[in-house]
Every structure is written in C-alpha cells, then in structure tokens.
Short mmCIF file of C-alpha atoms in Angstrom, two decimals:
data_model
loop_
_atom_site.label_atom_id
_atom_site.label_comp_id
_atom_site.label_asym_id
_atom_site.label_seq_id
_atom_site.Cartn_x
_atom_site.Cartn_y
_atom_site.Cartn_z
CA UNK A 1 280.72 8.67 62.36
CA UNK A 2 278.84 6.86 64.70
CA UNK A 3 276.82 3.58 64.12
CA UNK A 4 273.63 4.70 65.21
CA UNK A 5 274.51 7.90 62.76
CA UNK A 6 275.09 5.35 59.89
CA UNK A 7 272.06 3.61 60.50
CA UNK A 8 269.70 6.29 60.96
CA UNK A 9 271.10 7.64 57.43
CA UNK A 10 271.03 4.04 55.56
CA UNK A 11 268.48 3.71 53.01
CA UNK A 12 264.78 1.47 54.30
CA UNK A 13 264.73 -1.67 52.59
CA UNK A 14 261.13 -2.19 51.32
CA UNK A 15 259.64 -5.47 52.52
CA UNK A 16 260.02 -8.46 49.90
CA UNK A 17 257.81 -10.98 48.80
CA UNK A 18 257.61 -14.07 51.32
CA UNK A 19 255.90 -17.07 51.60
CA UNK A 20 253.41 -16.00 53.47
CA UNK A 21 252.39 -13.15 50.74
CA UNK A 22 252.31 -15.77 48.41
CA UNK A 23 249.43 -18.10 50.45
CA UNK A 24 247.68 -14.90 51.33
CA UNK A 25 247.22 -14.10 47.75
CA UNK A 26 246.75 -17.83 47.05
CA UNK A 27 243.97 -17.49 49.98
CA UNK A 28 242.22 -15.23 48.09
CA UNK A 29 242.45 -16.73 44.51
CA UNK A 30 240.49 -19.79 46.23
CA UNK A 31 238.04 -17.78 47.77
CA UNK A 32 237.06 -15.87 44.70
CA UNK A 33 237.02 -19.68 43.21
CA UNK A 34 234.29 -20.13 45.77
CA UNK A 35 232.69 -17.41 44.81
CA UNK A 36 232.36 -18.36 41.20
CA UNK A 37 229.30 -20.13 42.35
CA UNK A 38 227.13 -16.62 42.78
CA UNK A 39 229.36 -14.67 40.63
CA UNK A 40 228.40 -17.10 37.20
CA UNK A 41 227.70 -20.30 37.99
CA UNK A 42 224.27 -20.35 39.34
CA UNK A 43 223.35 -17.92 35.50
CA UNK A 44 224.68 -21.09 33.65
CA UNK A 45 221.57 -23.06 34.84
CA UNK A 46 218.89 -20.13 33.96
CA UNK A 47 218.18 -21.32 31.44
CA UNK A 48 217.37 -25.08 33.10
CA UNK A 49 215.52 -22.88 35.32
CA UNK A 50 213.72 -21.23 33.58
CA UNK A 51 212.59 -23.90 31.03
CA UNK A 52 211.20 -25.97 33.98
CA UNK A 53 210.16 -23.75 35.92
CA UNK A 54 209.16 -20.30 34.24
CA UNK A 55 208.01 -21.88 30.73
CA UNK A 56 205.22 -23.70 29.69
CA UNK A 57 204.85 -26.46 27.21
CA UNK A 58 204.52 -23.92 24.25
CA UNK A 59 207.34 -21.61 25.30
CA UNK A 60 205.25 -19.19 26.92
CA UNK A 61 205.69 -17.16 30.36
CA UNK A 62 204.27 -19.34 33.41
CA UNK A 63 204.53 -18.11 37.23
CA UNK A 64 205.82 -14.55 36.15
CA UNK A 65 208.29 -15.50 33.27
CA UNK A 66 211.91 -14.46 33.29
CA UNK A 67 211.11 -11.12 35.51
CA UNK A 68 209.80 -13.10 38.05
CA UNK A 69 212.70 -15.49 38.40
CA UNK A 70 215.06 -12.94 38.13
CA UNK A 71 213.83 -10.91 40.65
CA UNK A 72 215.83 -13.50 43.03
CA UNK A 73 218.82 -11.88 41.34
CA UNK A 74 217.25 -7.82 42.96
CA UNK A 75 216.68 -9.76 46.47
CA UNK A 76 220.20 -11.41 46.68
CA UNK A 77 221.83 -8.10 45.71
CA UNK A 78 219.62 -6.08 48.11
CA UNK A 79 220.77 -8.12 51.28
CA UNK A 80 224.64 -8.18 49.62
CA UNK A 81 224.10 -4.07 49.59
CA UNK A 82 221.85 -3.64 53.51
CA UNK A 83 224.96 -6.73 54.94
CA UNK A 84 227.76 -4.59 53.41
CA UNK A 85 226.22 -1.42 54.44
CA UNK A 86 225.21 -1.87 57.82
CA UNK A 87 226.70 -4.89 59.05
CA UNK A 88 229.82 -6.13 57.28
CA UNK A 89 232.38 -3.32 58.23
CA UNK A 90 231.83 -3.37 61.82
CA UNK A 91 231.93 -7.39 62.11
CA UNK A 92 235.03 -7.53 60.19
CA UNK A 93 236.62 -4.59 62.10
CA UNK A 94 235.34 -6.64 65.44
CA UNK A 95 236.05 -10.26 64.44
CA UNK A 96 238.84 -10.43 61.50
CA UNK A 97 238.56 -11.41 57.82
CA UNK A 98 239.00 -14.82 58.85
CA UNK A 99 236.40 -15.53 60.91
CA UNK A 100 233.97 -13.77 59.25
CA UNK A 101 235.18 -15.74 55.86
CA UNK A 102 234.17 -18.68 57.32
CA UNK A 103 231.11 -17.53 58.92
CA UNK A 104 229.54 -16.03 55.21
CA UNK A 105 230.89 -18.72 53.09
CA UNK A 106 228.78 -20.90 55.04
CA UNK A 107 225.76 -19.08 55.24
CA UNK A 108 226.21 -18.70 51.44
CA UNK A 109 226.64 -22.55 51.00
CA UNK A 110 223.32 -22.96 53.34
CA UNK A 111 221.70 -20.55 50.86
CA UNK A 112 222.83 -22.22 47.67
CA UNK A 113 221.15 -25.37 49.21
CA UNK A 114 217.82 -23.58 49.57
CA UNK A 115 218.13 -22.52 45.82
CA UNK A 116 218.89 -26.09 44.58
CA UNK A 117 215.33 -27.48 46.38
CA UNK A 118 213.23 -23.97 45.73
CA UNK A 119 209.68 -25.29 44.69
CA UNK A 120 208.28 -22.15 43.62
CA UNK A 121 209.38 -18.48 43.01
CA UNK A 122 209.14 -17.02 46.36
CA UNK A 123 211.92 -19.55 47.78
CA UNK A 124 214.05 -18.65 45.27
CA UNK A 125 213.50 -15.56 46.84
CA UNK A 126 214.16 -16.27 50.08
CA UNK A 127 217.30 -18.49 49.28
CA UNK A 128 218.72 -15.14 47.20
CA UNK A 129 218.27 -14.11 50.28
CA UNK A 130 220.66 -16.04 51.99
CA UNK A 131 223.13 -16.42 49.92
CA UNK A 132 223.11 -12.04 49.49
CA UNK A 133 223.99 -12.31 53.38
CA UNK A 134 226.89 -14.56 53.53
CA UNK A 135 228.53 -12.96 50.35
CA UNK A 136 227.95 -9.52 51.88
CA UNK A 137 229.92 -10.87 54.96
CA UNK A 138 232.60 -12.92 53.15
CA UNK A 139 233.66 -12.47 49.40
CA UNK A 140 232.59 -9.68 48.51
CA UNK A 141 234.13 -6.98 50.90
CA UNK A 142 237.35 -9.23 51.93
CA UNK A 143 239.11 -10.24 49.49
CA UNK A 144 239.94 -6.81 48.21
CA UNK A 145 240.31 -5.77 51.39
CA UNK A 146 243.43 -8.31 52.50
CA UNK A 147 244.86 -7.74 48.64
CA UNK A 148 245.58 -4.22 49.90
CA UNK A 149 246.75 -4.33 53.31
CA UNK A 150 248.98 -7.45 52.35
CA UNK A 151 250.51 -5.54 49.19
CA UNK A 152 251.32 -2.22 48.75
CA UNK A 153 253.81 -2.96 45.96
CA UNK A 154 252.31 -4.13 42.63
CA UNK A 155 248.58 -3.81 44.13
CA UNK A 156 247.01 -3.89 40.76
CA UNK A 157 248.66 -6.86 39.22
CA UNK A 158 248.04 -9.17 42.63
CA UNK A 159 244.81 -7.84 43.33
CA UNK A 160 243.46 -8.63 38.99
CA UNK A 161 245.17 -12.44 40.05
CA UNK A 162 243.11 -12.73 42.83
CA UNK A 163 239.92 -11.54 41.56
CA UNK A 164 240.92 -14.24 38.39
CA UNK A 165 239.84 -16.74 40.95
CA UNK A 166 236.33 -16.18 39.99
CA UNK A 167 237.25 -17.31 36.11
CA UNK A 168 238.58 -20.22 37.09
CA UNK A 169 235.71 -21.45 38.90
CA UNK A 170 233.30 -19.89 35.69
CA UNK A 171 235.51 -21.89 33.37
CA UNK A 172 234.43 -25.29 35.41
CA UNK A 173 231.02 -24.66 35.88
CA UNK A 174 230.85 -23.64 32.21
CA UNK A 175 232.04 -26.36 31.23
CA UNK A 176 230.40 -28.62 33.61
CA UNK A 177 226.95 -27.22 34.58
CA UNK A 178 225.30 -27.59 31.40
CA UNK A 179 226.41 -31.41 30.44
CA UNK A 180 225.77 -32.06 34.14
CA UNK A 181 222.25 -30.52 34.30
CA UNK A 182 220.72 -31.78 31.06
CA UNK A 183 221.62 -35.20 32.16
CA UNK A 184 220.99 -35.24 35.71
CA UNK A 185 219.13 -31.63 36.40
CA UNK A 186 219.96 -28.26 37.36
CA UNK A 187 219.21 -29.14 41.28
CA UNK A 188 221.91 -31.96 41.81
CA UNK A 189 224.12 -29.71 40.09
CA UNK A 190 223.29 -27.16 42.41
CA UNK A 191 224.13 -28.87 45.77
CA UNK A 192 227.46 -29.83 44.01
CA UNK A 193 228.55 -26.19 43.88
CA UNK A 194 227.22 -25.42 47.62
CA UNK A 195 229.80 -28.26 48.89
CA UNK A 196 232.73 -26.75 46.32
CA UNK A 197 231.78 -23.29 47.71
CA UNK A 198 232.07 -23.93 51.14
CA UNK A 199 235.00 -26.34 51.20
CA UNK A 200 237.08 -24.48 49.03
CA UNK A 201 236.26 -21.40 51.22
CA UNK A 202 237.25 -23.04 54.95
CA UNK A 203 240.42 -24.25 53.08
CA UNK A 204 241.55 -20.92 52.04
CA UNK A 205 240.37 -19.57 55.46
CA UNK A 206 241.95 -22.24 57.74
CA UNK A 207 245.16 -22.93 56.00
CA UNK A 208 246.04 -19.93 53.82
CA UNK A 209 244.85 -16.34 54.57
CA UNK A 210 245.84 -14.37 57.87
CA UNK A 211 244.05 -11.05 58.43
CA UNK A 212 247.39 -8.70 58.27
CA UNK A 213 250.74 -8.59 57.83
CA UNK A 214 251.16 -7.60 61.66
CA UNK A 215 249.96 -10.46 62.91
CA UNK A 216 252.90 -12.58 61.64
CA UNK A 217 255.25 -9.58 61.73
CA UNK A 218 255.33 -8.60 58.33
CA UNK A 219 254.78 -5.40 56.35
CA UNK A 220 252.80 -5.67 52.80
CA UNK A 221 254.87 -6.22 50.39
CA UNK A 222 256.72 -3.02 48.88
CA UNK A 223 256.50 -1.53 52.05
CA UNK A 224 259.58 0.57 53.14
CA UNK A 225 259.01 1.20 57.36
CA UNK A 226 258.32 4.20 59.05
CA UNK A 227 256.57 5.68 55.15
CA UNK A 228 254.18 2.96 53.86
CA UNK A 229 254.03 0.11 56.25
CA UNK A 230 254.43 1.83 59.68
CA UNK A 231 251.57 4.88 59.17
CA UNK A 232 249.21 1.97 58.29
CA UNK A 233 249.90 -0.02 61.33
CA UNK A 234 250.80 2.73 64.33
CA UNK A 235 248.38 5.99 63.16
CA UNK A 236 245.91 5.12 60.22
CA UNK A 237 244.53 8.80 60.49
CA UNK A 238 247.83 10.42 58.79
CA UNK A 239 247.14 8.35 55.59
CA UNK A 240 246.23 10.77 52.68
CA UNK A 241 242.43 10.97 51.91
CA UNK A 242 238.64 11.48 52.66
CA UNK A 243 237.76 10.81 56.02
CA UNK A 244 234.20 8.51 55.65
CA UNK A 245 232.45 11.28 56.72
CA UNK A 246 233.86 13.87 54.30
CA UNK A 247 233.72 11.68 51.24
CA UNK A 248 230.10 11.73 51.84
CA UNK A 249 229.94 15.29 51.80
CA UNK A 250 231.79 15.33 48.26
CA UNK A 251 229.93 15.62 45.07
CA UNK A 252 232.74 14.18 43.11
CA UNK A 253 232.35 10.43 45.32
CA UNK A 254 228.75 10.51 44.82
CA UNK A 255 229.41 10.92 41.03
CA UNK A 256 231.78 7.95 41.28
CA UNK A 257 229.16 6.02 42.93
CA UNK A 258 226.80 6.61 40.16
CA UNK A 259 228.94 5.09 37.96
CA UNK A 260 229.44 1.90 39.56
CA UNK A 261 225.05 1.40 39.76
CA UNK A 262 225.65 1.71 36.07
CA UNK A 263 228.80 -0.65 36.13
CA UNK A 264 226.40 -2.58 37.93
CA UNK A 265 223.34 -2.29 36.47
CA UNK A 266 225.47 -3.13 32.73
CA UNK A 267 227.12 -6.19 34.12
CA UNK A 268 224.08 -7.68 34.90
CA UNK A 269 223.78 -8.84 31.62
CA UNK A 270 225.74 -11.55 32.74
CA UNK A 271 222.58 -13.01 34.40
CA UNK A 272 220.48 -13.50 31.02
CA UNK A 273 223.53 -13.88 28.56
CA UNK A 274 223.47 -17.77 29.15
CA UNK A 275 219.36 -17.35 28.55
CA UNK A 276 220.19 -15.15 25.43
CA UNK A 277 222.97 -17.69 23.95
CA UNK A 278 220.54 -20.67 24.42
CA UNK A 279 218.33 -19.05 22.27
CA UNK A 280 220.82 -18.43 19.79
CA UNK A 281 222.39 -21.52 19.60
CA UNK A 282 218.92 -23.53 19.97
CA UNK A 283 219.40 -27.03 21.24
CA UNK A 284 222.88 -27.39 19.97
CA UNK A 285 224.73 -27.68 24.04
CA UNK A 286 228.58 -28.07 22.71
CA UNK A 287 228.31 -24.95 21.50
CA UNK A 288 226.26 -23.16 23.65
CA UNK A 289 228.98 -24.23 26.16
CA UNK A 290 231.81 -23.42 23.99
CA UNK A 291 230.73 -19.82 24.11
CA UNK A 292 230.30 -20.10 27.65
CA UNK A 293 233.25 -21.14 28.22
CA UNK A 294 235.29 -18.56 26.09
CA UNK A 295 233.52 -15.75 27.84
CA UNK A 296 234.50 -17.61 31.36
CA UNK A 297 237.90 -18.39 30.18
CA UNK A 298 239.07 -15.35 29.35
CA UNK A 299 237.83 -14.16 32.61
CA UNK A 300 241.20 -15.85 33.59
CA UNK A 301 243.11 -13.78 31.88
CA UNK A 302 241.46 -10.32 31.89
CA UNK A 303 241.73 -9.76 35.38
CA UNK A 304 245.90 -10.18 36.05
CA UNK A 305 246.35 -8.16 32.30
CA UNK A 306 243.96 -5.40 34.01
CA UNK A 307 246.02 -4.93 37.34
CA UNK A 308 249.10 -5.26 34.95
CA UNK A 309 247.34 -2.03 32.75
CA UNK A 310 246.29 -0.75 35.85
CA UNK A 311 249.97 -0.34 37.24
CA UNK A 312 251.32 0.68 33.68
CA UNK A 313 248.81 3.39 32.31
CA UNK A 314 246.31 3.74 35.05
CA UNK A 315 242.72 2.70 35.94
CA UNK A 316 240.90 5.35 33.76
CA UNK A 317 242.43 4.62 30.83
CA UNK A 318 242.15 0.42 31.79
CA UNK A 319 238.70 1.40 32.08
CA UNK A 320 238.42 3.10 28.37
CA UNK A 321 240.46 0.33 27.07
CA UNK A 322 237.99 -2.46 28.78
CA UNK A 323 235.11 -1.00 28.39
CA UNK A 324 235.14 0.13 24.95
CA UNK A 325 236.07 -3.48 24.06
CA UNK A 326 232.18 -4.74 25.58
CA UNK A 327 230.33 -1.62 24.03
CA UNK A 328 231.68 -3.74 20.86
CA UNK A 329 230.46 -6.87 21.78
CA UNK A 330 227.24 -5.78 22.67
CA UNK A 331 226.74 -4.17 19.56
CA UNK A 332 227.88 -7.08 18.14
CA UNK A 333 225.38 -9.78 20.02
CA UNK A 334 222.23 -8.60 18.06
CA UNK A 335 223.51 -9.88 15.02
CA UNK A 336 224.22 -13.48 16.85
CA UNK A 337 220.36 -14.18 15.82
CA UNK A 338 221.24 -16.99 13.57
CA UNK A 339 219.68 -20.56 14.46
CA UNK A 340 222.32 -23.50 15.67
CA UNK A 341 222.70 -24.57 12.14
CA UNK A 342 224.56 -21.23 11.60
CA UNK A 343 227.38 -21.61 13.95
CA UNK A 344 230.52 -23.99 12.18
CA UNK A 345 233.67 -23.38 11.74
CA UNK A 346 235.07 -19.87 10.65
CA UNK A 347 231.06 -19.19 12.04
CA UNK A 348 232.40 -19.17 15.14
CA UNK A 349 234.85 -16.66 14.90
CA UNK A 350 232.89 -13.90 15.67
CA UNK A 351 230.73 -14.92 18.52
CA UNK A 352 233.62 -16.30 20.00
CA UNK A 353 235.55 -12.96 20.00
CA UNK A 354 232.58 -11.33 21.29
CA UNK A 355 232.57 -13.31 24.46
CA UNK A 356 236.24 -12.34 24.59
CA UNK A 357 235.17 -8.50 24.52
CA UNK A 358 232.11 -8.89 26.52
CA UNK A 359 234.32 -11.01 29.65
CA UNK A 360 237.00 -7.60 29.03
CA UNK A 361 234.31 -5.87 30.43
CA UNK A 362 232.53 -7.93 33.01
CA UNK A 363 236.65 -8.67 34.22
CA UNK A 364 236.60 -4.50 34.23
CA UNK A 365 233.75 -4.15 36.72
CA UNK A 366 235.52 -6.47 39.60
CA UNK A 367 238.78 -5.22 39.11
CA UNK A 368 238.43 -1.33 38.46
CA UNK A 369 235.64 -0.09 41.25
CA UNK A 370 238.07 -0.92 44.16
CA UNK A 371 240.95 0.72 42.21
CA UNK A 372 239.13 3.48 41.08
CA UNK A 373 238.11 4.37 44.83
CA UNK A 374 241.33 4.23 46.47
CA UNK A 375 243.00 6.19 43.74
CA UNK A 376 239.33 8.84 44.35
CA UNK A 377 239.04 8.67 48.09
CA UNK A 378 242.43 7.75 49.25
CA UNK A 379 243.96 5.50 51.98
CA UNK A 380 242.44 7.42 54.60
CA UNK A 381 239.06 5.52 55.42
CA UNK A 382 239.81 3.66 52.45
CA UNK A 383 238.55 -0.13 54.24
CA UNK A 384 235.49 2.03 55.42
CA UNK A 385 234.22 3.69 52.15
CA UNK A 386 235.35 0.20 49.91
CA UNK A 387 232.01 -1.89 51.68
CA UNK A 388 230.07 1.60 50.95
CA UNK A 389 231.05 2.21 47.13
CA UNK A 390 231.14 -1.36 46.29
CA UNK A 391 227.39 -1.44 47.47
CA UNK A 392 226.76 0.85 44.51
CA UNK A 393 227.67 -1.71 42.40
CA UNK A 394 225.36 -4.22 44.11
CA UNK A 395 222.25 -1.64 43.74
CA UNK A 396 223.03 -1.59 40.15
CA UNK A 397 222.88 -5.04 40.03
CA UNK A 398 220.17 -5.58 42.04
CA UNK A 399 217.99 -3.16 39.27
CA UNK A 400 219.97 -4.52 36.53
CA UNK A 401 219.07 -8.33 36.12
CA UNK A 402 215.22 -8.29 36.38
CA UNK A 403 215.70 -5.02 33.99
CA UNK A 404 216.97 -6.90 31.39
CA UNK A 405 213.96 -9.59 31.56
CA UNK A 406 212.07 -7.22 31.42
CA UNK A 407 213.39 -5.60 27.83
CA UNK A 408 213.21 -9.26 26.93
CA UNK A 409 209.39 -9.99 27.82
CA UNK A 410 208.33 -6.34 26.50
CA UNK A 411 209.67 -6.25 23.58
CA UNK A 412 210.40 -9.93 22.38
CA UNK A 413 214.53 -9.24 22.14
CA UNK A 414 217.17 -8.28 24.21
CA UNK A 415 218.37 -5.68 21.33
CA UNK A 416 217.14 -2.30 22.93
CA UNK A 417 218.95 -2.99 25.76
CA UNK A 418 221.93 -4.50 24.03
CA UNK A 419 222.25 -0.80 21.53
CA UNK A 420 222.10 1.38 24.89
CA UNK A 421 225.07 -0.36 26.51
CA UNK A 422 227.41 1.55 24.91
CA UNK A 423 226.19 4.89 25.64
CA UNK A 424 226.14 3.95 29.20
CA UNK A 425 229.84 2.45 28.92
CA UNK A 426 230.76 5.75 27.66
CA UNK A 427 229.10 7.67 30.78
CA UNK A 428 230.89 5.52 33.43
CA UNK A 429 234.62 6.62 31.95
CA UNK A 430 233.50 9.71 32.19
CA UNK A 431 232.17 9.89 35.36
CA UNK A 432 235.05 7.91 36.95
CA UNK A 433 237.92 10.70 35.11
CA UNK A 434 235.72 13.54 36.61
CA UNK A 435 235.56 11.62 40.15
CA UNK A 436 239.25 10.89 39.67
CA UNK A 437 241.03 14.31 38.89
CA UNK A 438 238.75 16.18 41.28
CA UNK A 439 238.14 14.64 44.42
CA UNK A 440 241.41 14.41 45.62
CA UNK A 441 241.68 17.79 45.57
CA UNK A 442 239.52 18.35 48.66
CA UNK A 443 241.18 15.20 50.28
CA UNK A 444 240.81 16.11 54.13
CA UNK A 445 244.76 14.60 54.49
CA UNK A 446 246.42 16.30 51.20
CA UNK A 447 249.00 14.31 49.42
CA UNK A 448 251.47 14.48 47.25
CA UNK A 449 251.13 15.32 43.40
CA UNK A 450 251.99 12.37 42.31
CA UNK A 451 249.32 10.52 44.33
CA UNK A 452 246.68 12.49 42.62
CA UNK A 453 247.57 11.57 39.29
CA UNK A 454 244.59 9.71 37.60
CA UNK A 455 247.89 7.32 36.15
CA UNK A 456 248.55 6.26 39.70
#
C-alpha cells in the first residue's frame, strides 16, 4: 500500500487545545469583566441615584421619579439594538473583532463618563446613549462571536466561562460600589468603573484575543480538517442552516425572537432589584450588599455550570432547569417586605437563596439566547442572524426597565410584576422548544439528525 494511500485513509486528528485558545478565551473573560460595568454595576448605584436625584426630601417622586430615570435604561438599549442592527455586523465583518473591541469599549468608557457628571435627566439620556453605541459595537455581539469560531469542541462549557466574566466584575462592584458611594458618592465611583472598563478592555484586545483561528494557523478547538474546521474557513455557504434571508421568512425564528423580548423584558428586573432590596433592607448597607453580592457571586458560577448543562442535556432543558429556579425567586421576593431589623442570622437564609435562584436566571438569559439560535438557525449565517436575535433581547430590555418603574410608581410595589414573572418564564421554554424542534426542519442547508436534536 502506498503512503499517500495510508494517509489519505488515516483517521483526522481534531485540533487540541493550545495556548493560544486558552488567551482567546481568557480575552474574552476580561472583556465581559469590562462589561460588568453596563451589565450590573451602574444598577448598584440606582438607588444613590435615585435618592439624589429622583427623590425629594419626603421620599416623594421629583423630576419624573424612577420612570424617568430609568428611561436612560430604554435609550441605551435602543442604540445597543439600531448599532447591532444596522451597523455592528458590517464593521466587524470589514474591520475585525479587534479593532472594533477597542473602538466600542472606548466609546462606552466616554459614555460612562457622561453618566458619572449627568446634571439632569436628559443627559443621562444622552450618556445611555453612548454607552448603547460602544456596547453594540464591542461586548455585546463579539464575545460570543470569537467563543464560537475559536471552539467548536466543548462550545457550551467555554462560552458559560466567558460570559462568567461579567460576575466577576458584579461581584466587585457589589461589593465595592455601595461602601464607595455612600462615602464618597455615586459619581466618583462612576469614573472609577469608566477607567476599569476601558483598560481592562484594550488589555484583552491588545494582548490576548485574535479575531480567528486562521490568522495564527489554527483550527477551533475540536475541529477535525476538511469536516468542521475547513467548511468554516474555505466555503461558509455549505454549513447546515438558514440563510439570513430565509430565517426571516420562518415563523418558527420569529417565535424564537419573541421569546428573547420576554427574556429581555424579565431580566430587566435586574435594573430596580438593587432599588427594591434597599427598600427592604432600609438603611442597613452590609446587608443590602451581602445580598448583592450573593446574587453577583453566583453569577460566577451559573454561567460555566450552564454551558456544562448545556453540553450534557441540552439548552431547552438548561433553560427549564434555570428558569424555573427564578420563577421561584420571584415568587419568593414579595414576601422579602420585612424592615432591616428582620434580616439576622438563619433570617438570611432565604433571601439569600433567592438571589441564588434569581442570578440562575439572569446567568440563563446571557448564556442560552446565543445557544438557543445556533442550535434554531444553524451555522449557516449563524454570525449574521446572532447581532439580529440578540437585538431581541435588547428591545425587551429596552421596554423592560422603565416597565418595572412604572408597576412600582402605579401601584406602590413591585409585587404585580414580581407574580407575572413566572407565567412569562413558562412562555419563553415554550416558545424556544417549539422554535427548536421545528425550524431546522426547513433549514435551507439540511443536516444531519443528530444536529437537529433539541439535546445538541
């Protein structure tokens, strides 16, 4: 037998980890680090905010209330969604992840800066602004995007340790930003995080993250050539999948995109839970920022044990697993009414796990939408329709947070809001297994059986 007949027969090696993986991925745990500032830590100082700014001396609404502040919460989504839409794909396409990392993360710091000196509500505006831009161009749409083209390979796992970045940084500025702005304000504080977010960012970007594995002649990891790596690199248009313009044309991804504006549109809690536990735990800050910093903590953790479910069990049944765990903490967070003097001890417990369950979920709505859409649209135009579906997310958002002020000035309580969570929970699984087992049916590249399986 000949040699070129032996090789031609031997089996493809997939590609191993390497270092270079391993700073990519590290590249991208920083940068979601960074982006702990817009993610959670500019809610910790709401309520700062909205003290000074939004409250008068007897506790009553001033300049619009909580609505009115909030609404900087609609405008910086917006611009995330209209940059992401419209704009992000084609820049990254023309200019690389890398540079377009740097550019965003520092049009995001300049915007952070204009929110630490707003004087009045309509600069808050106008820095949410800002800041909606440069994350539209930078963390939200890359990260995920070099996760998957570096790793094909234990996607879910490296992808949930990545997006565990943004815990990290929560966990600091939980534990930091309220100490820090009680004794020296909420707009010091502020410019601190616009100088962590940007230098953290041009770190990762300079030193760490390249925009493929072609560029330093590498495959992604798990790759085996000429099957996974080489269709990716030499002709993109065999992949299995929706082509962008026939996902659009398919009922079952515009159901899927409903569900993440309600993903969205739920997980904007996060911008008046601080506001809500302040009440709750009146003046007492240790543990106002305990609780904080449970909920931010377990971030940490939720996100690798998701990709880790993810690759085990699949994505819908992470998300039923997730997602049933917050639909129990936010039936659980009316009863948290009791004054400061209430929480000691084995008092703790309970609010404590509820920040657990309530981080499950918030963890769930990073880590599942891009899974969820590559296992319902494919590989195909996958990079395309990612900036498109995760701009769903952003509308929902974007309605979500001045929503939720809104229950709260109407009625007095958060509680309506807080009951019809879990309903709404329940409707996004559902909507994601019908998305899931039916659009890849009408894939325009078929694949396989097995990649249709909503356990992949």
């Amino acid at each position: 037998m000949s040699t070129a007949s032996v090789s031609a027969s031997a089996p493809r090696a997939p590609q191993p980890m390497t270092a270079r993986h391993w700073l990519v991925a590290a590249g991208g745990f920083l940068v979601m680090i960074a982006a702990s500032v817009v993610l959670s830590g500019l809610s910790l100082l709401h309520p700062f905010i909205v003290r000074d700014m939004f409250t008068d001396d007897h506790g009553q609404p001033m300049n619009g209330g909580q609505p009115a502040f909030l609404t900087y919460f609609t405008v910086l989504t917006i611009m995330i969604v209209v940059t992401m839409m419209f704009v992000a794909g084609r820049l990254i396409a023309k200019f690389g992840p890398r540079f377009m990392l740097g550019v965003g993360s520092s049009i995001m710091g300049l915007g952070v800066l204009l929110f630490a000196f707003a004087p009045n509500p309509v600069m808050f505006y106008v820095a949410g602004g800002v800041i909606g831009v440069g994350y539209g161009l930078s963390q939200a749409p890359i990260p995920p995007v070099i996760t998957t083209s570096w790793f094909e390979a234990k996607r879910g796992l490296v992808l949930g340790i990545v997006l565990s970045g943004s815990g990290v940084g929560g966990l600091l500025w939980s534990v930091v930003t309220p100490r820090m702005a009680q004794s020296t304000g909420w707009r010091p504080t502020i410019v601190g995080m616009a100088v962590v977010l940007v230098v953290v960012s041009l770190v990762a970007t300079v030193f760490l993250i390249r925009n493929t594995p072609a560029d330093t002649g590498l495959r992604p990891y798990g790759a085996v050539p000429g099957e996974d790596g080489a269709p990716r690199q030499e002709d993109p248009e065999t992949l299995p999948g929706f082509t962008s313009r026939d996902a659009m044309r398919n009922p079952w991804f515009w159901l899927l995109s409903l569900s993440f504006v309600m993903i969205g549109m739920i997980v904007s809690v996060t911008q008046v839970l601080p506001i809500l536990l302040n009440v709750y735990t009146g003046v007492n800050i240790s543990v106002f920022s305990l609780l904080l910093a449970t909920w931010t903590f377990t971030l940490i953790f939720w996100k690798p044990l998701l990709g880790i479910i993810n690759d085990r069990i699949g994505v819908i049944w992470m998300m039923t697993i997730t997602l049933g765990l917050m639909a129990l903490g936010f039936l659980y967070l009316p009863q948290m009414s009791s004054p400061a003097a209430g929480f000691g001890g084995a008092a703790l417990l309970l609010p404590m796990l509820a920040m657990v369950f309530m981080s499950a979920g918030v963890s769930n709505a990073t880590v599942a939408p891009p899974l969820v859409l590559r296992h319902t649209v494919g590989a195909r135009d996958y990079s395309k329709l990612l900036s498109l579906g995760l701009s769903f997310y952003y509308i929902g958002s974007a309605l979500g947070a001045p929503l939720w002020g809104a229950i709260q000035t109407l009625t007095g309580t958060y509680n309506p809001g807080l009951y019809a969570a879990p309903v709404v929970l329940a409707l996004i699984v559902i909507f994601s297994l019908l998305a899931g087992r039916n659009a890849p049916k009408s894939w325009t590249n078929k694949a396989p059986a097995k990649d249709v399986s909503p356990a992949d």
